[in-house]
mmCIF file of C-alpha atoms in Angstrom:
data_model
loop_
_atom_site.group_PDB
_atom_site.id
_atom_site.type_symbol
_atom_site.label_atom_id
_atom_site.label_comp_id
_atom_site.label_asym_id
_atom_site.label_seq_id
_atom_site.Cartn_x
_atom_site.Cartn_y
_atom_site.Cartn_z
ATOM 1 C CA VAL N 1 -27.908 81.625 -148.877
ATOM 2 C CA ILE N 2 -27.228 78.242 -147.280
ATOM 3 C CA PHE N 3 -30.111 76.678 -149.207
ATOM 4 C CA ASN N 4 -28.734 78.057 -152.495
ATOM 5 C CA ASP N 5 -25.207 76.824 -151.708
ATOM 6 C CA LEU N 6 -26.459 73.304 -151.036
ATOM 7 C CA LEU N 7 -28.519 73.410 -154.189
ATOM 8 C CA ARG N 8 -25.514 74.573 -156.221
ATOM 9 C CA LYS N 9 -23.432 71.695 -154.858
ATOM 10 C CA SER N 10 -26.247 69.203 -155.591
ATOM 11 C CA GLU N 11 -26.169 68.104 -151.951
ATOM 12 C CA LYS N 12 -29.074 66.614 -150.079
ATOM 13 C CA ILE N 13 -31.040 69.400 -148.401
ATOM 14 C CA THR N 14 -32.248 68.580 -144.898
ATOM 15 C CA ALA N 15 -32.964 70.631 -141.792
ATOM 16 C CA ASP N 16 -29.962 69.055 -140.050
ATOM 17 C CA ARG N 17 -27.671 69.874 -142.991
ATOM 18 C CA ILE N 18 -28.829 73.493 -142.998
ATOM 19 C CA LYS N 19 -28.329 73.709 -139.230
ATOM 20 C CA ARG N 20 -24.776 72.373 -139.429
ATOM 21 C CA ALA N 21 -23.964 74.719 -142.317
ATOM 22 C CA TYR N 22 -25.288 77.642 -140.291
ATOM 23 C CA GLN N 23 -23.085 76.726 -137.344
ATOM 24 C CA LEU N 24 -19.923 76.578 -139.456
ATOM 25 C CA PRO N 25 -17.683 79.667 -139.812
ATOM 26 C CA PRO N 26 -17.662 81.580 -143.131
ATOM 27 C CA ALA N 27 -16.453 79.604 -146.120
ATOM 28 C CA VAL N 28 -12.661 79.357 -146.477
ATOM 29 C CA SER N 29 -10.943 79.106 -149.839
ATOM 30 C CA PHE N 30 -8.421 76.342 -150.449
ATOM 31 C CA LEU N 31 -5.597 78.834 -150.994
ATOM 32 C CA SER N 32 -6.435 80.680 -147.774
ATOM 33 C CA ALA N 33 -6.382 77.395 -145.874
ATOM 34 C CA PHE N 34 -3.053 76.546 -147.540
ATOM 35 C CA ASP N 35 -1.584 79.888 -146.438
ATOM 36 C CA GLN N 36 -2.687 79.323 -142.839
ATOM 37 C CA TYR N 37 -1.272 75.792 -142.871
ATOM 38 C CA GLN N 38 2.009 77.093 -144.274
ATOM 39 C CA LYS N 39 2.335 79.709 -141.530
ATOM 40 C CA VAL N 40 2.034 76.990 -138.901
ATOM 41 C CA TYR N 41 4.433 74.706 -140.790
ATOM 42 C CA GLU N 42 7.089 77.416 -141.155
ATOM 43 C CA LYS N 43 7.170 77.910 -137.368
ATOM 44 C CA ARG N 44 7.751 74.248 -136.569
ATOM 45 C CA LYS N 45 11.195 73.569 -135.086
ATOM 46 C CA ASP N 46 11.062 69.864 -135.904
ATOM 47 C CA VAL N 47 10.793 70.419 -139.666
ATOM 48 C CA SER N 48 13.907 70.885 -141.815
ATOM 49 C CA GLU N 49 14.365 73.914 -144.047
ATOM 50 C CA SER N 50 14.375 71.657 -147.113
ATOM 51 C CA SER N 51 10.918 70.311 -146.163
ATOM 52 C CA LYS N 52 9.634 73.860 -145.700
ATOM 53 C CA LYS N 53 11.016 74.790 -149.102
ATOM 54 C CA THR N 54 9.274 71.772 -150.627
ATOM 55 C CA LEU N 55 5.939 72.936 -149.214
ATOM 56 C CA ARG N 56 6.516 76.396 -150.687
ATOM 57 C CA ASN N 57 7.101 74.805 -154.081
ATOM 58 C CA HIS N 58 3.925 72.742 -153.747
ATOM 59 C CA ARG N 59 2.001 75.884 -152.863
ATOM 60 C CA GLN N 60 3.260 77.615 -156.019
ATOM 61 C CA LEU N 61 2.329 74.582 -158.102
ATOM 62 C CA ALA N 62 -1.179 74.428 -156.602
ATOM 63 C CA PHE N 63 -1.639 78.146 -157.272
ATOM 64 C CA ARG N 64 -0.698 77.691 -160.942
ATOM 65 C CA PHE N 65 -3.089 74.759 -161.300
ATOM 66 C CA LEU N 66 -5.986 76.621 -159.725
ATOM 67 C CA CYS N 67 -5.388 79.718 -161.847
ATOM 68 C CA ASP N 68 -5.032 77.721 -165.064
ATOM 69 C CA ASN N 69 -8.336 75.983 -164.350
ATOM 70 C CA SER N 70 -10.305 79.031 -163.106
ATOM 71 C CA LEU N 71 -10.403 77.552 -159.607
ATOM 72 C CA ARG N 72 -8.536 80.227 -157.700
ATOM 73 C CA GLU N 73 -11.517 80.862 -155.407
ATOM 74 C CA VAL N 74 -12.414 77.199 -154.928
ATOM 75 C CA LEU N 75 -13.448 76.501 -151.341
ATOM 76 C CA VAL N 76 -11.517 74.038 -149.251
ATOM 77 C CA ASP N 77 -14.588 71.784 -148.942
ATOM 78 C CA GLU N 78 -14.904 71.836 -152.752
ATOM 79 C CA PHE N 79 -11.398 70.461 -153.284
ATOM 80 C CA SER N 80 -12.738 67.014 -154.073
ATOM 81 C CA PRO N 81 -11.214 63.801 -155.460
ATOM 82 C CA GLU N 82 -12.376 64.980 -158.902
ATOM 83 C CA VAL N 83 -10.348 68.171 -158.502
ATOM 84 C CA MET N 84 -7.356 66.121 -157.381
ATOM 85 C CA GLU N 85 -7.625 63.953 -160.492
ATOM 86 C CA ASP N 86 -7.766 67.125 -162.597
ATOM 87 C CA TYR N 87 -4.614 68.198 -160.781
ATOM 88 C CA ARG N 88 -2.954 64.870 -161.658
ATOM 89 C CA ALA N 89 -3.833 65.348 -165.341
ATOM 90 C CA TRP N 90 -2.604 68.942 -165.237
ATOM 91 C CA CYS N 91 0.734 67.892 -163.705
ATOM 92 C CA LYS N 92 1.175 65.259 -166.393
ATOM 93 C CA GLY N 93 0.339 67.796 -169.104
ATOM 94 C CA CYS N 94 2.973 70.169 -167.668
ATOM 95 C CA GLY N 95 5.618 67.464 -167.870
ATOM 96 C CA TYR N 96 5.847 66.603 -164.170
ATOM 97 C CA LYS N 97 6.557 62.999 -163.329
ATOM 98 C CA ASP N 98 3.947 60.974 -161.468
ATOM 99 C CA SER N 99 6.291 60.777 -158.483
ATOM 100 C CA TYR N 100 6.220 64.569 -158.173
ATOM 101 C CA PHE N 101 2.427 64.583 -158.355
ATOM 102 C CA THR N 102 2.340 62.027 -155.543
ATOM 103 C CA ARG N 103 4.551 64.123 -153.270
ATOM 104 C CA SER N 104 2.695 67.361 -153.955
ATOM 105 C CA ALA N 105 -0.721 65.661 -153.648
ATOM 106 C CA ARG N 106 0.167 64.674 -150.081
ATOM 107 C CA SER N 107 0.698 68.354 -149.289
ATOM 108 C CA LEU N 108 -2.651 69.261 -150.842
ATOM 109 C CA ALA N 109 -4.414 66.509 -148.909
ATOM 110 C CA ALA N 110 -2.853 67.846 -145.706
ATOM 111 C CA ILE N 111 -4.667 71.152 -146.294
ATOM 112 C CA THR N 112 -8.169 69.656 -146.271
ATOM 113 C CA LYS N 113 -7.242 67.635 -143.186
ATOM 114 C CA PHE N 114 -5.929 70.792 -141.519
ATOM 115 C CA ALA N 115 -9.136 72.670 -142.393
ATOM 116 C CA LYS N 116 -11.287 70.016 -140.732
ATOM 117 C CA ARG N 117 -9.091 70.051 -137.642
ATOM 118 C CA LYS N 118 -9.581 73.818 -137.491
ATOM 119 C CA LYS N 119 -13.344 73.247 -137.895
ATOM 120 C CA TRP N 120 -13.466 75.399 -141.024
ATOM 121 C CA VAL N 121 -15.302 72.544 -142.732
ATOM 122 C CA SER N 122 -17.524 69.797 -141.413
ATOM 123 C CA GLU N 123 -15.954 67.079 -143.576
ATOM 124 C CA ASN N 124 -12.610 66.400 -145.192
ATOM 125 C CA ALA N 125 -13.395 66.253 -148.911
ATOM 126 C CA LEU N 126 -10.296 64.115 -149.557
ATOM 127 C CA GLU N 127 -10.677 61.763 -146.604
ATOM 128 C CA ASP N 128 -11.380 58.730 -148.799
ATOM 129 C CA TYR N 129 -9.072 59.758 -151.626
ATOM 130 C CA VAL N 130 -6.174 57.325 -152.109
ATOM 131 C CA ILE N 131 -3.051 59.048 -153.401
ATOM 132 C CA GLY N 132 -1.096 55.840 -153.768
ATOM 133 C CA HIS N 133 2.582 55.108 -153.367
ATOM 134 C CA GLU N 134 5.249 57.112 -155.094
ATOM 135 C CA ARG N 135 6.672 55.235 -158.050
ATOM 136 C CA ILE N 136 10.410 55.751 -157.830
ATOM 137 C CA GLU N 137 12.176 55.496 -161.146
ATOM 138 C CA ARG N 138 15.408 53.564 -161.048
ATOM 139 C CA PRO N 139 18.240 56.114 -161.215
ATOM 140 C CA GLU N 140 21.068 55.859 -163.697
ATOM 141 C CA TYR N 141 24.481 56.211 -162.137
ATOM 142 C CA LEU N 142 27.750 57.390 -163.625
ATOM 143 C CA ASP N 143 30.265 54.581 -163.868
ATOM 144 C CA SER N 144 33.955 55.096 -163.123
ATOM 145 C CA VAL N 145 34.788 55.638 -166.797
ATOM 146 C CA GLN N 146 32.146 58.354 -167.185
ATOM 147 C CA LEU N 147 33.207 60.059 -163.962
ATOM 148 C CA ARG N 148 36.827 60.081 -165.121
ATOM 149 C CA LEU N 149 35.770 61.601 -168.446
ATOM 150 C CA TRP N 150 33.754 64.229 -166.572
ATOM 151 C CA ARG N 151 36.623 64.990 -164.192
ATOM 152 C CA ASP N 152 39.269 65.356 -166.916
ATOM 153 C CA TYR N 153 37.149 67.351 -169.375
ATOM 154 C CA ASP N 154 37.734 71.105 -169.810
ATOM 155 C CA PHE N 155 34.303 72.670 -170.041
ATOM 156 C CA SER N 156 33.834 75.595 -172.413
ATOM 157 C CA HIS N 157 32.228 77.980 -169.903
ATOM 158 C CA PRO N 158 33.844 78.998 -166.576
ATOM 159 C CA THR N 159 30.607 78.473 -164.625
ATOM 160 C CA ALA N 160 30.129 75.063 -166.219
ATOM 161 C CA GLN N 161 33.638 74.108 -165.091
ATOM 162 C CA LYS N 162 32.972 75.236 -161.521
ATOM 163 C CA VAL N 163 29.667 73.351 -161.370
ATOM 164 C CA ALA N 164 31.372 70.277 -162.837
ATOM 165 C CA ASP N 165 33.983 70.455 -160.070
ATOM 166 C CA ILE N 166 31.279 70.667 -157.408
ATOM 167 C CA PHE N 167 29.586 67.629 -158.961
ATOM 168 C CA VAL N 168 32.805 65.644 -158.528
ATOM 169 C CA LEU N 169 32.709 66.605 -154.856
ATOM 170 C CA TYR N 170 29.124 65.304 -154.734
ATOM 171 C CA ALA N 171 30.183 62.044 -156.326
ATOM 172 C CA ARG N 172 33.238 61.435 -154.174
ATOM 173 C CA THR N 173 31.872 62.532 -150.793
ATOM 174 C CA GLY N 174 28.376 61.114 -151.268
ATOM 175 C CA PHE N 175 26.799 64.230 -149.754
ATOM 176 C CA HIS N 176 23.666 65.871 -151.116
ATOM 177 C CA TYR N 177 23.389 69.571 -151.944
ATOM 178 C CA GLN N 178 22.549 70.968 -148.504
ATOM 179 C CA ASP N 179 25.182 68.901 -146.724
ATOM 180 C CA LEU N 180 27.944 69.782 -149.178
ATOM 181 C CA MET N 181 27.059 73.485 -149.088
ATOM 182 C CA GLN N 182 27.335 73.447 -145.288
ATOM 183 C CA ILE N 183 30.765 71.827 -145.498
ATOM 184 C CA ILE N 184 31.996 74.378 -148.048
ATOM 185 C CA ARG N 185 30.695 77.339 -146.039
ATOM 186 C CA ASN N 186 31.823 76.065 -142.627
ATOM 187 C CA PRO N 187 34.701 73.620 -143.269
ATOM 188 C CA MET N 188 36.186 73.909 -139.780
ATOM 189 C CA ASP N 189 32.985 72.456 -138.323
ATOM 190 C CA PHE N 190 33.287 69.210 -140.261
ATOM 191 C CA LEU N 191 36.960 68.604 -141.169
ATOM 192 C CA ILE N 192 39.033 66.664 -138.638
ATOM 193 C CA THR N 193 42.360 64.878 -138.492
ATOM 194 C CA GLY N 194 41.789 61.253 -137.596
ATOM 195 C CA ILE N 195 43.905 59.012 -135.374
ATOM 196 C CA ASP N 196 45.474 57.798 -138.611
ATOM 197 C CA GLY N 197 46.842 61.290 -139.172
ATOM 198 C CA LYS N 198 44.717 61.768 -142.260
ATOM 199 C CA GLN N 199 41.960 64.274 -142.968
ATOM 200 C CA TRP N 200 38.316 63.233 -142.719
ATOM 201 C CA ILE N 201 34.937 64.855 -143.281
ATOM 202 C CA VAL N 202 32.646 64.012 -140.362
ATOM 203 C CA LYS N 203 29.119 65.317 -140.682
ATOM 204 C CA PRO N 204 25.585 64.214 -139.750
ATOM 205 C CA ARG N 205 23.414 64.154 -142.846
ATOM 206 C CA GLN N 206 20.768 66.862 -142.704
ATOM 207 C CA LYS N 207 17.787 64.661 -143.540
ATOM 208 C CA THR N 208 18.606 61.591 -141.457
ATOM 209 C CA GLU N 209 21.029 63.011 -138.851
ATOM 210 C CA VAL N 210 23.118 59.871 -139.400
ATOM 211 C CA GLU N 211 26.797 60.719 -139.117
ATOM 212 C CA ALA N 212 28.824 60.179 -142.284
ATOM 213 C CA LYS N 213 32.624 59.858 -142.317
ATOM 214 C CA VAL N 214 34.534 60.414 -145.551
ATOM 215 C CA PRO N 215 38.300 59.757 -145.763
ATOM 216 C CA ILE N 216 39.443 62.623 -147.995
ATOM 217 C CA ASP N 217 42.864 61.123 -148.691
ATOM 218 C CA ASN N 218 41.190 58.132 -150.364
ATOM 219 C CA PHE N 219 39.901 60.387 -153.138
ATOM 220 C CA PRO N 220 42.648 62.429 -154.838
ATOM 221 C CA GLU N 221 40.023 64.325 -156.875
ATOM 222 C CA ILE N 222 38.691 65.951 -153.709
ATOM 223 C CA LYS N 223 42.065 67.285 -152.625
ATOM 224 C CA GLU N 224 42.908 68.372 -156.181
ATOM 225 C CA ILE N 225 39.702 70.404 -156.570
ATOM 226 C CA ILE N 226 39.965 71.973 -153.111
ATOM 227 C CA ASN N 227 43.607 72.916 -153.708
ATOM 228 C CA ASN N 228 42.745 74.437 -157.096
ATOM 229 C CA TYR N 229 40.350 76.845 -155.387
ATOM 230 C CA GLY N 230 42.655 77.565 -152.469
ATOM 231 C CA GLY N 231 40.681 75.788 -149.757
ATOM 232 C CA TRP N 232 37.162 74.612 -148.961
ATOM 233 C CA SER N 233 35.827 78.071 -148.125
ATOM 234 C CA ARG N 234 36.868 79.338 -151.579
ATOM 235 C CA VAL N 235 34.925 76.702 -153.518
ATOM 236 C CA PRO N 236 32.130 78.530 -155.413
ATOM 237 C CA THR N 237 28.551 77.862 -154.370
ATOM 238 C CA TYR N 238 25.304 78.201 -156.290
ATOM 239 C CA CYS N 239 21.652 77.706 -155.460
ATOM 240 C CA ASN N 240 20.366 74.201 -156.148
ATOM 241 C CA ALA N 241 18.245 75.287 -159.131
ATOM 242 C CA LYS N 242 21.214 76.959 -160.809
ATOM 243 C CA MET N 243 23.353 73.910 -160.108
ATOM 244 C CA ASN N 244 20.812 71.648 -161.788
ATOM 245 C CA ASP N 245 20.538 73.936 -164.815
ATOM 246 C CA TRP N 246 24.288 74.047 -165.326
ATOM 247 C CA LEU N 247 24.650 70.300 -164.752
ATOM 248 C CA LYS N 248 22.303 69.752 -167.685
ATOM 249 C CA ILE N 249 24.524 72.000 -169.796
ATOM 250 C CA CYS N 250 27.610 70.059 -168.703
ATOM 251 C CA ALA N 251 25.953 66.728 -169.492
ATOM 252 C CA ALA N 252 24.906 68.018 -172.908
ATOM 253 C CA GLU N 253 28.441 69.188 -173.676
ATOM 254 C CA LEU N 254 29.724 65.715 -172.840
ATOM 255 C CA ASN N 255 26.780 64.079 -174.627
ATOM 256 C CA MET N 256 25.727 62.335 -171.419
ATOM 257 C CA ARG N 257 22.102 61.595 -170.559
#
């Protein structure tokens, strides 16, 4: 069996190679190795929930790629640079930006490294593969005129209006999704009255743990939106995916890119 496997892989057949193959545990598929890696990753206390969610997304993407290319049973030691380049082409064909490929490719490369550390394979097939740096596209920001138009516009759908209001809170507080959701759900943990007698949001950012301080009274839109809903805890919340979908609808209604 070992001889036939080496022959199938077009590898050099030597007595030492056969001996090492014999000493290795049974072959492990790439997806099985990914699942084992994910179990370990999910238990780590030093990893944020957003990072764990990102790995789950990368696992789903890898599964789709392998299925689409009849590679579902590919072994972890067969996940070569050639397969990674096929994955890059597949991502591009599916409309994913190169930056997303770069991030997900790092997760895939971590699996082959993990498999070698576990001694499931004798060599890391991607050890010499260079993923490269993520090419960050320059973001386009709303200017004050566009934000005012957004803020004052009456959106045609109730959900669109609620999502638009939440976006204004994003813009004026500077918080990302997870941070803002935590503030909305537990306002008493993050709202304080400063020595100036005014209300502030004081919260460490989830990703960096750097404390951010936002003077609410400096942004009338914040107080107006919160008052319209009857307080922070009454502001509607949606999952991030739904937020993004509705934001696209809002932007389309306003003819914004």
